[in-house]
PDB file of C-alpha atoms in Angstrom:
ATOM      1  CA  UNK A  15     104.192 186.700  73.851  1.00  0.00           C
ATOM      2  CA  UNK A  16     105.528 183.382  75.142  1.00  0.00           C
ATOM      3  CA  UNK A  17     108.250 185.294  77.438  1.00  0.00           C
ATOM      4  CA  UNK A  18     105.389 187.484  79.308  1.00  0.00           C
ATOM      5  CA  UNK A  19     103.206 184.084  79.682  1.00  0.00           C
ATOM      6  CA  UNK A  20     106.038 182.680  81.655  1.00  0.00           C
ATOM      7  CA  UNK A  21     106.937 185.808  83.311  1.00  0.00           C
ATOM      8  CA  UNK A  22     103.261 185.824  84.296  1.00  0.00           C
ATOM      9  CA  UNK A  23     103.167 182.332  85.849  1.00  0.00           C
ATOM     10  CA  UNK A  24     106.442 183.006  87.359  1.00  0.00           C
ATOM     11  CA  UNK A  25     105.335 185.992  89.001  1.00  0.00           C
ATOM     12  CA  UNK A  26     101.588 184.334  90.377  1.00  0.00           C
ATOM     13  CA  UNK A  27     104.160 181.515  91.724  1.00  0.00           C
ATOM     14  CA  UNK A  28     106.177 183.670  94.196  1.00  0.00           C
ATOM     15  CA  UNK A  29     103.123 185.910  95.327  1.00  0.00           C
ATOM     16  CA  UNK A  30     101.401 182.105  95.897  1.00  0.00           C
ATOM     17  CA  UNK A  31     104.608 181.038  97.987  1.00  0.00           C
ATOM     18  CA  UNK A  32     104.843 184.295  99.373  1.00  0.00           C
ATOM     19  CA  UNK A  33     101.160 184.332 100.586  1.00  0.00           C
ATOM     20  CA  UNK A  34     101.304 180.513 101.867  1.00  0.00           C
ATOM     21  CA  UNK A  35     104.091 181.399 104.072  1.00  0.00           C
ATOM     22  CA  UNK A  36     102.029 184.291 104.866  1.00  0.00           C
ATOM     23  CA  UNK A  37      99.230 182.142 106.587  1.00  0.00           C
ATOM     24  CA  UNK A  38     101.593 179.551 107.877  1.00  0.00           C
ATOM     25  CA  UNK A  39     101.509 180.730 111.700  1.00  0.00           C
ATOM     26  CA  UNK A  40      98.182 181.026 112.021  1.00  0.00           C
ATOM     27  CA  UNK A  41      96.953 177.718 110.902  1.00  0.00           C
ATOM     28  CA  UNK A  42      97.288 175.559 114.857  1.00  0.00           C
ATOM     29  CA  UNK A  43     100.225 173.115 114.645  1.00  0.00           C
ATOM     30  CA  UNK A  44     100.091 169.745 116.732  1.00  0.00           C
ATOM     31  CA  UNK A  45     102.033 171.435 119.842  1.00  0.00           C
ATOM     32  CA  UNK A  46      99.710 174.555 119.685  1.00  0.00           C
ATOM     33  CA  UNK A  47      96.777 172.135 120.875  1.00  0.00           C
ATOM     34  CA  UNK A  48      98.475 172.063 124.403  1.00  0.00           C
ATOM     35  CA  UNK A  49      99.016 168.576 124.568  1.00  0.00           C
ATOM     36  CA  UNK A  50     102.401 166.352 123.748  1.00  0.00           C
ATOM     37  CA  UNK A  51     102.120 162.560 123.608  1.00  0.00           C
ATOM     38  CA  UNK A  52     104.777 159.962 123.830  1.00  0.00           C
ATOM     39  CA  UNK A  53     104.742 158.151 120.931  1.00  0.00           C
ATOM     40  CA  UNK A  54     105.585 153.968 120.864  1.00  0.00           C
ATOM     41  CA  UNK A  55     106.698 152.296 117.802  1.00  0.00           C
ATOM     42  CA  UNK A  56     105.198 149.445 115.637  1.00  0.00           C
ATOM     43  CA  UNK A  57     107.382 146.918 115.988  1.00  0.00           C
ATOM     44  CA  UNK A  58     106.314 145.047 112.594  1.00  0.00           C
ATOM     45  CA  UNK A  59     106.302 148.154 110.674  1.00  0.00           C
ATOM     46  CA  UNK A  60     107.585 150.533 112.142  1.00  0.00           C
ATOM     47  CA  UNK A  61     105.300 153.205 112.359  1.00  0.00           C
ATOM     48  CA  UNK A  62     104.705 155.404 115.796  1.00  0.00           C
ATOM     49  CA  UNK A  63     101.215 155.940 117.085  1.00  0.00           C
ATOM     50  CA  UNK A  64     100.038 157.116 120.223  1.00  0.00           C
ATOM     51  CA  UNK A  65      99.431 154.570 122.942  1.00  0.00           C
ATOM     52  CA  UNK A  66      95.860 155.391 123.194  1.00  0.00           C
ATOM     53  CA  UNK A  67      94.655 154.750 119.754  1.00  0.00           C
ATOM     54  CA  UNK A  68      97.289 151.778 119.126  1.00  0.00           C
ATOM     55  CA  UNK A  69      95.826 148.185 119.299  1.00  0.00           C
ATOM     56  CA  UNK A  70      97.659 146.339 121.992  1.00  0.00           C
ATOM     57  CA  UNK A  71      98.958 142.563 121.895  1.00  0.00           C
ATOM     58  CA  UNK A  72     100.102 141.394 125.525  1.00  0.00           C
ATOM     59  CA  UNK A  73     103.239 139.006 125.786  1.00  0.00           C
ATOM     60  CA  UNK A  74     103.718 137.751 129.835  1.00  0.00           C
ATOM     61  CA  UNK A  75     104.179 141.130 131.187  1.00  0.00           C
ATOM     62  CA  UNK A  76     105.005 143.299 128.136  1.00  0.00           C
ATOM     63  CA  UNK A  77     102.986 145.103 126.237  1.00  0.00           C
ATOM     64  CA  UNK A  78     103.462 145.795 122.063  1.00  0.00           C
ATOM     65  CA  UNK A  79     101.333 148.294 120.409  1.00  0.00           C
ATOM     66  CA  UNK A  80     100.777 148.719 116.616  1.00  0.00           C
ATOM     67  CA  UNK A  81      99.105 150.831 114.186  1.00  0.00           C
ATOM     68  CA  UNK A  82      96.506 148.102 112.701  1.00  0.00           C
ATOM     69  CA  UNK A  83      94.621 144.906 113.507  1.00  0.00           C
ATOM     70  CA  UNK A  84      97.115 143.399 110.278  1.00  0.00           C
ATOM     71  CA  UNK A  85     100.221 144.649 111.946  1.00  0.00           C
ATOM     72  CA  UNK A  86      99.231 142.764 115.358  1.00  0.00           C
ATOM     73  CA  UNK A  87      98.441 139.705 113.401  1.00  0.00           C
ATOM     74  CA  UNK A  88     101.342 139.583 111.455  1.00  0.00           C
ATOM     75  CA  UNK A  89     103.399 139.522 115.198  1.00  0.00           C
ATOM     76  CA  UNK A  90     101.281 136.959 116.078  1.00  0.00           C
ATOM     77  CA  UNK A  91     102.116 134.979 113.443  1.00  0.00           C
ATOM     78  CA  UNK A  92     105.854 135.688 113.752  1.00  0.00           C
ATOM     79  CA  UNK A  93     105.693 134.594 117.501  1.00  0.00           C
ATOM     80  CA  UNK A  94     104.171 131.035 116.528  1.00  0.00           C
ATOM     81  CA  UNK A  95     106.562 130.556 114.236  1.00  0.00           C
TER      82      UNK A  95
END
């Protein structure tokens, strides 16, 4: 009884892999919108975001973008220092 419970679950696995796959290419990726962004890096963290929803810190003439107002604060801090 045990050995056809696990054959059982083995078998709904694959046919669940099998049928996510399945759907896979129709679900809209971020390149099928039609649009590619450069992406800048967080330079406290490290994470990329996209320029346009980054908050920006100015420095003379360059400008650092980061993924959150703690981020930005934390190079500010860093800078006095």
């Amino acid at each position: 009884m045990l050995r056809l419970l696990i054959a059982a679950l083995v078998i709904r696995l694959v046919w669940w892999l099998i049928a996510r796959q399945l759907r896979a290419p129709a679900q809209p990726g971020p390149r099928a919108r039609g649009r590619s962004v450069a992406l800048v890096r967080d330079p406290v963290c490290g994470t990329f975001v996209e320029p346009a929803r980054a908050i920006e810190a100015r420095v003379g003439s360059t400008v650092h973008y980061f993924c959150s107002e703690s981020c930005r604060s934390e190079f500010r801090r860093r800078a006095r220092a």
